[in-house]
Every structure is written in C-alpha cells, then in structure tokens.
PDB file of C-alpha atoms in Angstrom:
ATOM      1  CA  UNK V 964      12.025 -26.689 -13.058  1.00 44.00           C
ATOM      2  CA  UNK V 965       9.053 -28.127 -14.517  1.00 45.00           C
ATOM      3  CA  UNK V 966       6.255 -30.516 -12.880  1.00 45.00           C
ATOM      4  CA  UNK V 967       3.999 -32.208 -15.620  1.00 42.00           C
ATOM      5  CA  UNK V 968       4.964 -29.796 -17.917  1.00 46.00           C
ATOM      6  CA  UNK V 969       4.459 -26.647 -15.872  1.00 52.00           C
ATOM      7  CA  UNK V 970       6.254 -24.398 -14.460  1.00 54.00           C
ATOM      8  CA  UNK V 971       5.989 -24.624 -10.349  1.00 59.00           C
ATOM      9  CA  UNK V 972       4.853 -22.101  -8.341  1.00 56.00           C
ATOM     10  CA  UNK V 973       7.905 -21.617  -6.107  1.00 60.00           C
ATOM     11  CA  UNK V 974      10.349 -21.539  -9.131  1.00 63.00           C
ATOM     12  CA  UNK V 975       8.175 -18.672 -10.030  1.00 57.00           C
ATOM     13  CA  UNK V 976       8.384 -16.708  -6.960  1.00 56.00           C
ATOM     14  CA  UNK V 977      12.428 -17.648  -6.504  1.00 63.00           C
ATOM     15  CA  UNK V 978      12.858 -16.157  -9.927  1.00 66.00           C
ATOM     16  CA  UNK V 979      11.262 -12.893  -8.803  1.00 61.00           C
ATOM     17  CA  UNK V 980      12.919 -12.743  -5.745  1.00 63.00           C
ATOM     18  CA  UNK V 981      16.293 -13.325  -7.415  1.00 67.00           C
ATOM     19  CA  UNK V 982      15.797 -10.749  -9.627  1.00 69.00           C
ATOM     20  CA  UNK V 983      17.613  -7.325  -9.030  1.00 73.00           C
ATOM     21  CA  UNK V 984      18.658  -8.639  -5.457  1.00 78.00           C
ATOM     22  CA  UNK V 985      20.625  -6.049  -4.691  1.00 83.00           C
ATOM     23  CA  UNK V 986      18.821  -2.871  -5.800  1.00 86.00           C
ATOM     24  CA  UNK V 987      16.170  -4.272  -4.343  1.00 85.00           C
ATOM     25  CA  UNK V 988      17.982  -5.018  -0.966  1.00 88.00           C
ATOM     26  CA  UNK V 989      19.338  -1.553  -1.139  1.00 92.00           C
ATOM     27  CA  UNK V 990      15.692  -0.312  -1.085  1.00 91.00           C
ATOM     28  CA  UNK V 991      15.141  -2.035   1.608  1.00 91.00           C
ATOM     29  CA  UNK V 992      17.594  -0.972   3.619  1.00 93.00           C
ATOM     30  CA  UNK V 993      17.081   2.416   2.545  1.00 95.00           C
ATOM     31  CA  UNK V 994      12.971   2.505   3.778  1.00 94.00           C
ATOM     32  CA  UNK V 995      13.651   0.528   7.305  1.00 94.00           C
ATOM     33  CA  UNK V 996      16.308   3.644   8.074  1.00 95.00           C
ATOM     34  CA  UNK V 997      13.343   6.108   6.995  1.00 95.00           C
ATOM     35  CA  UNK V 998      10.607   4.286   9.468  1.00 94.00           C
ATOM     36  CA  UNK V 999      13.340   3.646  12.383  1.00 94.00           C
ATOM     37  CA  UNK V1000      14.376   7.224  12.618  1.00 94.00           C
ATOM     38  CA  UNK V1001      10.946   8.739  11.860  1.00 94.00           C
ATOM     39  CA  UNK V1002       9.765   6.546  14.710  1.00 94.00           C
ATOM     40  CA  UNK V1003      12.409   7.938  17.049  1.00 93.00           C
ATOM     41  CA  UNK V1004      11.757  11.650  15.901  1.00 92.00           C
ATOM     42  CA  UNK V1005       8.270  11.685  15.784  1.00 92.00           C
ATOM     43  CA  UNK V1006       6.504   8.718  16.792  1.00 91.00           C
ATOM     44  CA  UNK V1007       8.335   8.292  20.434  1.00 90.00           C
ATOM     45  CA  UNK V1008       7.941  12.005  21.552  1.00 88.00           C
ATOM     46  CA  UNK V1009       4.619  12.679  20.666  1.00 89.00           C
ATOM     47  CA  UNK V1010       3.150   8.940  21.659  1.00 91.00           C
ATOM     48  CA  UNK V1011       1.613   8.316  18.573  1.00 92.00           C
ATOM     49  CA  UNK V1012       0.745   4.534  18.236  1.00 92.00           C
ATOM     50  CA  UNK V1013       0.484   1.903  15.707  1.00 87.00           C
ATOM     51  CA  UNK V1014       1.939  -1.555  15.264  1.00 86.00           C
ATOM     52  CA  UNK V1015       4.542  -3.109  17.059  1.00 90.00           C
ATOM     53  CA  UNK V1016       6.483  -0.187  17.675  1.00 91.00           C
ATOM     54  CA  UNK V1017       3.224   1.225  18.879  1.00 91.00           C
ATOM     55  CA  UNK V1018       3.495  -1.420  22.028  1.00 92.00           C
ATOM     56  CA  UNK V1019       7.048  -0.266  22.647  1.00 92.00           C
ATOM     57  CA  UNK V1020       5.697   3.238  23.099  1.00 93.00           C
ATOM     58  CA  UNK V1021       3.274   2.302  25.776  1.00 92.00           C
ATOM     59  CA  UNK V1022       5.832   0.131  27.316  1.00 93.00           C
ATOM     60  CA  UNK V1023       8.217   3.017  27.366  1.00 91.00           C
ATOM     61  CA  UNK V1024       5.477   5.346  28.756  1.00 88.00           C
ATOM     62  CA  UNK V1025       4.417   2.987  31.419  1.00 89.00           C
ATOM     63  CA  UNK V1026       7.829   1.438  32.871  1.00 90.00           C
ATOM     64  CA  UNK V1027      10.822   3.089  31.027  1.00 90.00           C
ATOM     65  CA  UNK V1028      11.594   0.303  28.657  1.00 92.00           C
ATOM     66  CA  UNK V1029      13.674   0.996  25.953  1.00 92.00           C
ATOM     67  CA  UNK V1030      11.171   0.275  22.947  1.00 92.00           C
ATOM     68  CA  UNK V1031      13.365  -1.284  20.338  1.00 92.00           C
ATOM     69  CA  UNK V1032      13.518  -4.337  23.215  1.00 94.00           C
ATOM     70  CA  UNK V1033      10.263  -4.181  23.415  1.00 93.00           C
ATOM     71  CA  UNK V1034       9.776  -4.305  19.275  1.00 93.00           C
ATOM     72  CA  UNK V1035      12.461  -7.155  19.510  1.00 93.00           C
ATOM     73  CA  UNK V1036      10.947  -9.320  21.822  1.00 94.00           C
ATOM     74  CA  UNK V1037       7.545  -8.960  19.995  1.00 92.00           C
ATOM     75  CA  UNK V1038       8.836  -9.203  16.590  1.00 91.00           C
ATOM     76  CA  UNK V1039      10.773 -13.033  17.686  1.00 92.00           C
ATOM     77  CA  UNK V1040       7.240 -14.132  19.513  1.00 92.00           C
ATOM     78  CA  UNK V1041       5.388 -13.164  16.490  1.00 91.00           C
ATOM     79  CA  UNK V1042       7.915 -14.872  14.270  1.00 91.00           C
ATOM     80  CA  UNK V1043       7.471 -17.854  16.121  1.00 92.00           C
ATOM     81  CA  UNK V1044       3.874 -17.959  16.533  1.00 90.00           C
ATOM     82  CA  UNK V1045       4.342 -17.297  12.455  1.00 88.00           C
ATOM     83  CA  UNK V1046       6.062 -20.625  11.472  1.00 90.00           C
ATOM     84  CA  UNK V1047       4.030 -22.596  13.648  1.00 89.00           C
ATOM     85  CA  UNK V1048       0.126 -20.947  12.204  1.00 88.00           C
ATOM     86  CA  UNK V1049       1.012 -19.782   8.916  1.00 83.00           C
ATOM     87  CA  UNK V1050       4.566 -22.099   8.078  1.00 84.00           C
ATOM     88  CA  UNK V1051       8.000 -21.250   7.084  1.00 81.00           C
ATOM     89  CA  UNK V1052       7.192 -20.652   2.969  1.00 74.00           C
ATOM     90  CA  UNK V1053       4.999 -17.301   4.769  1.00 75.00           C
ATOM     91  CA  UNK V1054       7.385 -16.740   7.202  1.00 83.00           C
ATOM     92  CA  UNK V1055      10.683 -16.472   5.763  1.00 80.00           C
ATOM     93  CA  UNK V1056      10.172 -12.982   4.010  1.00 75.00           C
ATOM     94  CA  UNK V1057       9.349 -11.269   7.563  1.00 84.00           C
ATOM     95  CA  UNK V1058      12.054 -12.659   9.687  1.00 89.00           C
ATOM     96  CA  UNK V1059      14.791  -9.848   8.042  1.00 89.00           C
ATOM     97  CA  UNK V1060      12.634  -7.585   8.703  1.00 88.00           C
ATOM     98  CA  UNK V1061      11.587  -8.125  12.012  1.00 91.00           C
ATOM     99  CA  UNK V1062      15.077  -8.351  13.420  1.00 91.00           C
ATOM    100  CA  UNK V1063      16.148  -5.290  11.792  1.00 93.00           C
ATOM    101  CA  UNK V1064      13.670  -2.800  12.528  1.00 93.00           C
ATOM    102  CA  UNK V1065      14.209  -3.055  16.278  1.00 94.00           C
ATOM    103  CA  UNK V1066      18.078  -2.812  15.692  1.00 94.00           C
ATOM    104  CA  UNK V1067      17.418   0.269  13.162  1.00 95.00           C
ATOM    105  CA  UNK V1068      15.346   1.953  15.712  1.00 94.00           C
ATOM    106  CA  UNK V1069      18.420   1.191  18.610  1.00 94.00           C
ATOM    107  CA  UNK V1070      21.189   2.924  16.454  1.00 93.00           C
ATOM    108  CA  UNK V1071      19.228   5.712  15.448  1.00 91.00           C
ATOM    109  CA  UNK V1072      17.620   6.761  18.703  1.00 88.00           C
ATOM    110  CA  UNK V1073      20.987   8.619  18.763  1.00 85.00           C
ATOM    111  CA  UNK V1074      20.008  11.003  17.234  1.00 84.00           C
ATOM    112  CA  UNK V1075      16.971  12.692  19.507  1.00 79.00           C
ATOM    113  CA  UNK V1076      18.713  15.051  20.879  1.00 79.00           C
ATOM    114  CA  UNK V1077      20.062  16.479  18.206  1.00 81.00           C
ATOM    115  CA  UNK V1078      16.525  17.178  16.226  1.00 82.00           C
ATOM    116  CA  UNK V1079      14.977  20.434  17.447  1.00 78.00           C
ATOM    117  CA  UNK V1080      10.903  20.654  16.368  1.00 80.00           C
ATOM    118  CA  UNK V1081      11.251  23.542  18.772  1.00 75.00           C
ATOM    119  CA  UNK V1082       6.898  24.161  19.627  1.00 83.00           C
ATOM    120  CA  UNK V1083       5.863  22.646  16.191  1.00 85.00           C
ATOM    121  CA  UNK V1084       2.225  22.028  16.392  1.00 89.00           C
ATOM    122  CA  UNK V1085       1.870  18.350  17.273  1.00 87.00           C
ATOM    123  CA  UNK V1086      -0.944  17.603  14.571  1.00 90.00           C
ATOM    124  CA  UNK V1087       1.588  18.702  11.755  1.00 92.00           C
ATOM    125  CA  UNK V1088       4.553  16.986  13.354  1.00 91.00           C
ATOM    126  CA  UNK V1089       1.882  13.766  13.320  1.00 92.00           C
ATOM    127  CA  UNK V1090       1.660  14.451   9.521  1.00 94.00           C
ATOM    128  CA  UNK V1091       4.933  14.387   8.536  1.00 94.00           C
ATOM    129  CA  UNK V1092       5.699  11.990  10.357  1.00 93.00           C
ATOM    130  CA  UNK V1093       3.601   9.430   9.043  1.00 93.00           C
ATOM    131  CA  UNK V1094       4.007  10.747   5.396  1.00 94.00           C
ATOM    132  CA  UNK V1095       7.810   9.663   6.043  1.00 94.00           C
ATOM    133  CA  UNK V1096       6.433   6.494   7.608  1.00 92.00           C
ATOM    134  CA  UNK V1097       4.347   5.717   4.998  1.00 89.00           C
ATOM    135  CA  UNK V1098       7.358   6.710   2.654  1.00 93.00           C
ATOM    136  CA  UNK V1099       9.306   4.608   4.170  1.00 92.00           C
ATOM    137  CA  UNK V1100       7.058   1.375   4.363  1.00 89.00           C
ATOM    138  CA  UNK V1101       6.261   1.800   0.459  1.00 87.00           C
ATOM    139  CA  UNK V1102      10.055   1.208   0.073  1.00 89.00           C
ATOM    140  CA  UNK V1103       9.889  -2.043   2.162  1.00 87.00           C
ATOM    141  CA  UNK V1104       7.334  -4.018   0.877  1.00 82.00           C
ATOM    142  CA  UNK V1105       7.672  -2.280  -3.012  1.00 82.00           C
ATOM    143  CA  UNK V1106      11.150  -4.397  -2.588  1.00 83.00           C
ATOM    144  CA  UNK V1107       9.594  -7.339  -1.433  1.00 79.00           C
ATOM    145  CA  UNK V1108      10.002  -7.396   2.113  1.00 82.00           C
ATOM    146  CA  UNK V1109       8.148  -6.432   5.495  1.00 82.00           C
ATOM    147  CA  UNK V1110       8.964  -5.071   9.238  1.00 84.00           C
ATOM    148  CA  UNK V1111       7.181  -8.052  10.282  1.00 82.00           C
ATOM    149  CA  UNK V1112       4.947  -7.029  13.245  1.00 83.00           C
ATOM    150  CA  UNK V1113       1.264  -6.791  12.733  1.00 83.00           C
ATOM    151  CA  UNK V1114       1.401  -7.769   9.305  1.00 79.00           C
ATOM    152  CA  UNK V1115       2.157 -11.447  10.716  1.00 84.00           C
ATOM    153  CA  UNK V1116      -1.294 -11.025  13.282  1.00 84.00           C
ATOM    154  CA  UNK V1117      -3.231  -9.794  10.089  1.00 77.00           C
ATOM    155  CA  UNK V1118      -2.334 -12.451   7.737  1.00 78.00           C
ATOM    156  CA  UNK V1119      -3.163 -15.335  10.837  1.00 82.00           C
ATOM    157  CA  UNK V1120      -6.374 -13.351  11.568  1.00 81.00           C
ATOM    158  CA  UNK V1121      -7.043 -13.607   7.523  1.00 76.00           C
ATOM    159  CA  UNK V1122      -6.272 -16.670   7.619  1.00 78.00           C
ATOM    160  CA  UNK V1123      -8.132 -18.340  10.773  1.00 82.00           C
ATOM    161  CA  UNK V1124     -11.134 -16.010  10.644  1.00 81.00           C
ATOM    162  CA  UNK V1125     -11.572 -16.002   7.423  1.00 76.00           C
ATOM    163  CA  UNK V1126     -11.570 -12.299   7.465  1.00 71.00           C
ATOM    164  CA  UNK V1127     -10.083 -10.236   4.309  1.00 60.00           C
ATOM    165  CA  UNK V1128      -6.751  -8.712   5.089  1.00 58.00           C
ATOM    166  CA  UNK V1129      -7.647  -5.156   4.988  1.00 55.00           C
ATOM    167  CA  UNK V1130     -10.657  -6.135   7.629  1.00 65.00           C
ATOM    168  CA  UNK V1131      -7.343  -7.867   9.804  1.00 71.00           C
ATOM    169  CA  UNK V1132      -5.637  -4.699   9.600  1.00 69.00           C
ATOM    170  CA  UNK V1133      -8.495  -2.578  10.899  1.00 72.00           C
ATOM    171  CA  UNK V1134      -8.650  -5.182  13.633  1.00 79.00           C
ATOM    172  CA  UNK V1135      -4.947  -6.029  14.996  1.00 83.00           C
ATOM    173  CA  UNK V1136      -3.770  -2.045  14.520  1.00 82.00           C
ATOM    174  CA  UNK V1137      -7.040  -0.866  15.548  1.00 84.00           C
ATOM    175  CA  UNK V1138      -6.625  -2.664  18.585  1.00 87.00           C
ATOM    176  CA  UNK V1139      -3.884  -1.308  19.821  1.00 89.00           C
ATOM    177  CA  UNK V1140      -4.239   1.870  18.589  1.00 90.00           C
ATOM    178  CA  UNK V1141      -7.128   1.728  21.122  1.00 90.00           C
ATOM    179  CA  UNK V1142      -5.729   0.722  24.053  1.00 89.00           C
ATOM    180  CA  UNK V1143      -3.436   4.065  23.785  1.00 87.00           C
ATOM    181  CA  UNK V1144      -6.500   5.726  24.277  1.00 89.00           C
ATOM    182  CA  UNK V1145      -6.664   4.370  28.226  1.00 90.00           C
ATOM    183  CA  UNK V1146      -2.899   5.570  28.120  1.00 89.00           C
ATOM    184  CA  UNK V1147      -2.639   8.885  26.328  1.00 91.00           C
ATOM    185  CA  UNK V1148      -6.302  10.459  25.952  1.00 90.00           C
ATOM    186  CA  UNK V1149      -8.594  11.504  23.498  1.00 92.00           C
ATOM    187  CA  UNK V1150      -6.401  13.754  21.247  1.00 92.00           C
ATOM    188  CA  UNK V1151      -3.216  11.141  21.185  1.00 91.00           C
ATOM    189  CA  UNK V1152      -5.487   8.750  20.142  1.00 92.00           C
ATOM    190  CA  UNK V1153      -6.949  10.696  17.607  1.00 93.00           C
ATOM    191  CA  UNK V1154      -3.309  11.727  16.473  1.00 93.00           C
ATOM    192  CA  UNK V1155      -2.583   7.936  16.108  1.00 92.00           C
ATOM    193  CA  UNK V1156      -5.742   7.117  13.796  1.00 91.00           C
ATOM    194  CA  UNK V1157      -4.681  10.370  11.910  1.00 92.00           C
ATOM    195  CA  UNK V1158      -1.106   8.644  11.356  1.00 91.00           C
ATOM    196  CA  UNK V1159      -1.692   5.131  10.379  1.00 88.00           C
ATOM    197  CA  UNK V1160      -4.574   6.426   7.976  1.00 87.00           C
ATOM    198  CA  UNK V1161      -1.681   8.921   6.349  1.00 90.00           C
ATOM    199  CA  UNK V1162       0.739   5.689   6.347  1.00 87.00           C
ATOM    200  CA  UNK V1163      -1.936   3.788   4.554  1.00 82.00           C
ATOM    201  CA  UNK V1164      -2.189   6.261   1.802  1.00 84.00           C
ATOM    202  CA  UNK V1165       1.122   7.150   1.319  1.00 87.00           C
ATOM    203  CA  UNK V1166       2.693   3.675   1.255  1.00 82.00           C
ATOM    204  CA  UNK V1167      -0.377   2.777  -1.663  1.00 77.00           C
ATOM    205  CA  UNK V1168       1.171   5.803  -3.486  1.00 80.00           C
ATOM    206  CA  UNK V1169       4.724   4.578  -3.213  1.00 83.00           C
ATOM    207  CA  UNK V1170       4.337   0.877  -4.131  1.00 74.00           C
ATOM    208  CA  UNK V1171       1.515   1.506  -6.967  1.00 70.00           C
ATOM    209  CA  UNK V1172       2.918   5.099  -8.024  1.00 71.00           C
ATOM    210  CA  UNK V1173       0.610   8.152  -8.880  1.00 68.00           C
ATOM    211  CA  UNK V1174      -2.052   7.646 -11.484  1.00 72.00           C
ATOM    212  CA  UNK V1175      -1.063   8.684 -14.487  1.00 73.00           C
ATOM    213  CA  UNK V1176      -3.749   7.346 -16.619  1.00 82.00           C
ATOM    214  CA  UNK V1177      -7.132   6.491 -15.901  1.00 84.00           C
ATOM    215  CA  UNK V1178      -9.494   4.046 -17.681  1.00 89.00           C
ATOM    216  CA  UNK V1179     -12.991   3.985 -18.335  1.00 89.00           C
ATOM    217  CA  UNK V1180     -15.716   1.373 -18.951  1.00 92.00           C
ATOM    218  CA  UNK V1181     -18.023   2.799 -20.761  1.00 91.00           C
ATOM    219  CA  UNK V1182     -22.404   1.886 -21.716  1.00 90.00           C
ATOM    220  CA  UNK V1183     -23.517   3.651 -24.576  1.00 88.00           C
ATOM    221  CA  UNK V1184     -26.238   2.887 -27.342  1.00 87.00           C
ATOM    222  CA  UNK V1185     -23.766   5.064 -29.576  1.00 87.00           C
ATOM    223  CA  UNK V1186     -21.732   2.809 -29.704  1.00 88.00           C
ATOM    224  CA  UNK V1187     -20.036   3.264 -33.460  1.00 88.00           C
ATOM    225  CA  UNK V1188     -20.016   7.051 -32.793  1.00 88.00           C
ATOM    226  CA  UNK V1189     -18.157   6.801 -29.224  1.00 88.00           C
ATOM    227  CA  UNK V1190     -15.445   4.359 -30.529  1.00 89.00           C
ATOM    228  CA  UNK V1191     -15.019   6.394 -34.088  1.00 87.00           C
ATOM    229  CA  UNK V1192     -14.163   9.725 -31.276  1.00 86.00           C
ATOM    230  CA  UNK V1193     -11.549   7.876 -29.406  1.00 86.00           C
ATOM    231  CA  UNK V1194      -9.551   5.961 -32.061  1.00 86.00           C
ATOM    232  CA  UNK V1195      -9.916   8.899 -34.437  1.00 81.00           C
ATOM    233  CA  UNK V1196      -9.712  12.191 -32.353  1.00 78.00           C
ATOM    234  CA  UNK V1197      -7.543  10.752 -29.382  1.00 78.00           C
ATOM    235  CA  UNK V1198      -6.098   8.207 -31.020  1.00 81.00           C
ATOM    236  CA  UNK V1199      -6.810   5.839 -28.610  1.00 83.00           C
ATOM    237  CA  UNK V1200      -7.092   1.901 -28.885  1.00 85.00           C
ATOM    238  CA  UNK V1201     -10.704   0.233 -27.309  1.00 89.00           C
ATOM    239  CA  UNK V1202     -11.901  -2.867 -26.067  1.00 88.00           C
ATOM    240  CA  UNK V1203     -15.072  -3.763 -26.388  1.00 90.00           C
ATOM    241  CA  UNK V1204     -16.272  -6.383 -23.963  1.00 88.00           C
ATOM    242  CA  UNK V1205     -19.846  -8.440 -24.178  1.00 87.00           C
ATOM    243  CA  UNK V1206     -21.906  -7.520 -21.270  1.00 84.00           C
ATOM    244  CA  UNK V1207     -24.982  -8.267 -19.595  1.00 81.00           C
ATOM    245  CA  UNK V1208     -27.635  -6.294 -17.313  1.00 79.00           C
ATOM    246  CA  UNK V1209     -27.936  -7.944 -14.635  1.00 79.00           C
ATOM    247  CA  UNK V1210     -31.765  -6.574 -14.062  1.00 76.00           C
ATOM    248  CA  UNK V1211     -32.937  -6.915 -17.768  1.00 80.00           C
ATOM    249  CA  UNK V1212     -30.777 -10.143 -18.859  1.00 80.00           C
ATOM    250  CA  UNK V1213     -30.510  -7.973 -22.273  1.00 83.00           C
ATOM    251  CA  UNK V1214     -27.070  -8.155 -23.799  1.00 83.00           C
ATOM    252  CA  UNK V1215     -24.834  -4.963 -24.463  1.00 84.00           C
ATOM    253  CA  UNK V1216     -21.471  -3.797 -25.288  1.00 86.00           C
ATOM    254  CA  UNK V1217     -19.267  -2.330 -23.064  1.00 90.00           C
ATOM    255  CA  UNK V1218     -16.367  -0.223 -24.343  1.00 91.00           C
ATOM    256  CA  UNK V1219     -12.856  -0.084 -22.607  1.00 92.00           C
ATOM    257  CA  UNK V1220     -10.064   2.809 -22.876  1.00 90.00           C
ATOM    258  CA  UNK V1221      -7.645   4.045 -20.648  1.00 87.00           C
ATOM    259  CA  UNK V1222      -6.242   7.531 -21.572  1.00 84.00           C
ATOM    260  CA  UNK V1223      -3.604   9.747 -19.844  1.00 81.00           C
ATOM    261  CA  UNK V1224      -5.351  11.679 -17.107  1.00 77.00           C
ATOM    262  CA  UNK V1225      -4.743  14.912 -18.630  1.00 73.00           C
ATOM    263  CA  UNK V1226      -6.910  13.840 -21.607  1.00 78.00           C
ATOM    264  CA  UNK V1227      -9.704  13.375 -18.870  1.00 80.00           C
ATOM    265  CA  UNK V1228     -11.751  16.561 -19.353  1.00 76.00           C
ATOM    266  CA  UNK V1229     -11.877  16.418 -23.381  1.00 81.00           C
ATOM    267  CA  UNK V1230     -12.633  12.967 -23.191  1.00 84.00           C
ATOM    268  CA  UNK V1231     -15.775  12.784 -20.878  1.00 84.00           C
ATOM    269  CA  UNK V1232     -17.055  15.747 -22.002  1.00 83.00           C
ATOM    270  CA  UNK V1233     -16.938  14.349 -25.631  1.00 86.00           C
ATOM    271  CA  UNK V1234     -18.475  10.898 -24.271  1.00 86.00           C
ATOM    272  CA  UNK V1235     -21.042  13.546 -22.874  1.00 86.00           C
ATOM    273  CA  UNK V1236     -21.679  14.908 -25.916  1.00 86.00           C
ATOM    274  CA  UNK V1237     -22.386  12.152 -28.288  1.00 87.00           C
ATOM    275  CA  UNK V1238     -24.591  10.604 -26.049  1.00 88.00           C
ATOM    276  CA  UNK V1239     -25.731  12.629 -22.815  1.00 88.00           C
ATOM    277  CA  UNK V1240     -27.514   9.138 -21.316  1.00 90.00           C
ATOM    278  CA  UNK V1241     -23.969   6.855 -21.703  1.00 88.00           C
ATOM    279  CA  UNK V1242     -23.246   5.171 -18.416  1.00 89.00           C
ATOM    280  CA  UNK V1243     -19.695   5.097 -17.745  1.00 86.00           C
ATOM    281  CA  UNK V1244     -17.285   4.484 -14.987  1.00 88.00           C
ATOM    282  CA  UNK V1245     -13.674   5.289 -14.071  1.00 86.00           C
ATOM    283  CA  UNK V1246     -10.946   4.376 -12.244  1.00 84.00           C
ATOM    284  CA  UNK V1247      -6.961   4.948 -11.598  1.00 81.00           C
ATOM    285  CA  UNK V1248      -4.821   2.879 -13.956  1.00 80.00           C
ATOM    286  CA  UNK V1249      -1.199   2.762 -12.559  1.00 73.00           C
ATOM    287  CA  UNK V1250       0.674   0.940 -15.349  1.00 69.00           C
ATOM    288  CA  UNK V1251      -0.308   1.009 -19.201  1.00 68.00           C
ATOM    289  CA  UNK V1252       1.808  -0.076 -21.687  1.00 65.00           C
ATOM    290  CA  UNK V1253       0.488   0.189 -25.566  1.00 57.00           C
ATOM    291  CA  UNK V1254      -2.849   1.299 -26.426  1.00 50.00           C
ATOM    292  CA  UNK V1255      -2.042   4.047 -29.274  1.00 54.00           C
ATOM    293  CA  UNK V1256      -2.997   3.278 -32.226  1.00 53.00           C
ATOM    294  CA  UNK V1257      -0.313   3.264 -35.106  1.00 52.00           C
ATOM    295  CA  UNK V1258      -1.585   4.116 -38.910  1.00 49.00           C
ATOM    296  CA  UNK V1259       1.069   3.791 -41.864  1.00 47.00           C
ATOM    297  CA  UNK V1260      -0.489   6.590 -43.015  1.00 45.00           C
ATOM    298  CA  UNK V1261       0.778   8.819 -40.444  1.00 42.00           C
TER     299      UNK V1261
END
C-alpha cells in the first residue's frame, strides 16, 4: 500500500517480518532453548545475575521461589507497563518472547540434575555460560524477536529520559546486577558484570557476524599515487569523498576502500609507504557486496 505515492512505513516493516517466517521462527525457537537451559545450568547454581531472570535468582535465593514464576510475573507487568508507555506497534514483538522464556526455563530446569560440572572453577563456568547466553540471544533478536524483560525498561528509560539505549542498558541491568551485590558478595557480583559484558559481545558477533573486511578512510596529499596502488595492485574500487578540516576550513579529499582483512598488512603498509604523513582510519565492515574492479582486459 501506498500513501501519496509512498510506500508506508508499516507495509515496510510487515514485509520484513513476513519474510522467511518460518526459518526465522525456527531461529527463534532454537536461541530461547539455548538461554533457558544455559540459565538453569549455569546461571541458577552459581547466582550470576542479569535481567529478568536475574530477579528470579534473588527471589529464589531469598524465599525459594521457583524463578521462571518469578520471570513470568515480571515479564506480564513489564508487558503491560509496555503498551501503556511505549504502545502496542513497540510492544507486540516482545510479548512472544516474554511468555516463552519463563515457560522454556520451567521445562528445562529438568534437566539439573543430570549436568555434572563436577568442581569446575566458577569463573570459567561464568564464561561459558554467558558465551552460550550471548549465543543464544544473537539468535533471538538476529530473527527479529526479544525475551522481553529489560529490553522493555531500556527502551521506556530511552524513551522518557531521553537517554541513548546503550546508556538504558548500563542503567536498568546495572541496577540489578547491583543489588546482587547486597545478596551474593563481592566476587558474585563481579562474576555477574563478567557475564553480561561476555553476553554483550557475543550476541554483537552473532547478529553482525565476524569482520571479514575492514574499510578505511583515508587523508593523503598523494592522493593520485594512493588510489593508482589500490585499484591497480589490489584491485580494489575507491570512493573519494569531499571533505573539510574542521580547524583550517581548507577543503580535501578523502579516499574510501574496504578490503578483506587479510589484505590489511600489505595494504597499510603500502599507504605507509607512499606517503608516511597520510592520516587514515579504520574500522570493521560486516557486509560488502561489490567493490572489485572488473577490466575487459583481464
């Protein structure tokens, strides 16, 4: 559907949720399993905290509740306080979510007893558990979807105090990652910052992938000779972009290329060479598509 002659937002977003519905479903399914029955393994015995399921561990410390109620009863408060801040359109993609984690985390709690870690030390058992964690939650929200939880308190923090959502998440997980500390001591606590810091970096590296290629921005008054290395020794396409200093006002050129990372080395050593003053930058592309240059002559 079309309004004035453009395509509406929401027809956009239906279109990419209806796309590959069912592998994508699947891969849902498949990274809620992984984060209920690492929580069970490793989160539960070894108190490590973070999010919801991070309040059902105190809970369960502190009076014996079973913690997927506790992640249950959470999750449907949060849900509700959800449609009534943030409305049903940001809603509707956590309440799956947030009903099944706490069921996940019910049926799997089975299977405790039957996992020996026999006297594994508990700082490794805190890193593999929150690289299967992190696993796990790359799987989720790659596919679209979320455990609900804390990421509905980050995006109403975002969204009332005008804070960024990274700055939210250091607030509403690093809140109660700090009341464990009244609960479990020094070193559980510092387990639990260890583990949602490893779950941070791991889920990046599922949902973006690992760099394959990186790309660099580059300031050079050899300009010709910089560009005349990468199109004709790497083969390599460029952009060059009009930029300004923004201490001198004087106009420059800035060259653009993104290589494959194992190209790095011969690259900014030859950047290096040609002009041993260049100013360049570089950072992690994820996805590249084109950029070789094709001659007929080849």
């Amino acid at each position: 559907m079309k309004l004035f002659g453009r395509i509406k937002n929401e027809d956009i977003v239906n279109q990419i949720y209806n796309k590959d519905k069912f592998q994508r479903s699947l891969t849902f399914l498949i990274g809620i399993f992984i984060v209920s029955i690492t929580f069970n393994i490793f989160m539960i015995p070894n108190d490590i905290v973070y999010g919801v399921g991070g309040i059902g561990v105190i809970f369960k410390k502190l009076f014996n509740i079973t913690p997927s109620i506790v992640i249950l009863i959470s999750s449907i408060l949060l849900l509700i306080l959800s449609f009534v801040t943030l409305g049903f359109d940001k809603t509707k993609n956590s309440i799956i979510g947030s009903l099944l984690f706490p069921i996940f985390v019910e049926l799997t709690e089975f299977i405790i007893p039957y996992i020996n870690l026999g006297n594994t030390e508990p700082l490794l058992l805190t890193i593999f558990g929150a690289a299967l964690s992190g696993f796990g939650y790359g799987l989720i929200f790659k596919s679209g979807y979320t455990t609900g939880g804390t990421d509905i308190l980050n995006q109403i923090v975002a969204k009332y105090f005008k804070k960024s959502i990274g700055t939210s998440m250091f607030f509403t997980d690093g809140l109660i990652i700090g009341i464990s500390l009244f609960f479990f001591g020094m070193q559980k606590f510092m387990y639990s910052v260890v583990n949602i810091v490893i779950i941070s970096i791991m889920t990046d590296k599922v949902i973006l992938g690992v760099s394959q290629s990186k790309t660099f921005f580059i300031i050079t008054d050899s300009e010709t000779a910089v560009k005349k290395f990468i199109m004709e020794y790497l083969d390599r396409g460029v952009t060059v972009i009009e930029a300004r200093g923004g201490y001198t006002g004087n106009y420059q050129k800035m060259i653009m290329c993104t290589i494959p990372t194992k190209e790095y080395f011969i690259f900014k050593e030859g950047i290096e060479s040609i002009d041993p003053n260049a100013f360049f930058m570089v950072t992690d592309a994820y996805e590249v598509s084109g950029g070789r240059i094709n001659r007929k002559d080849k």
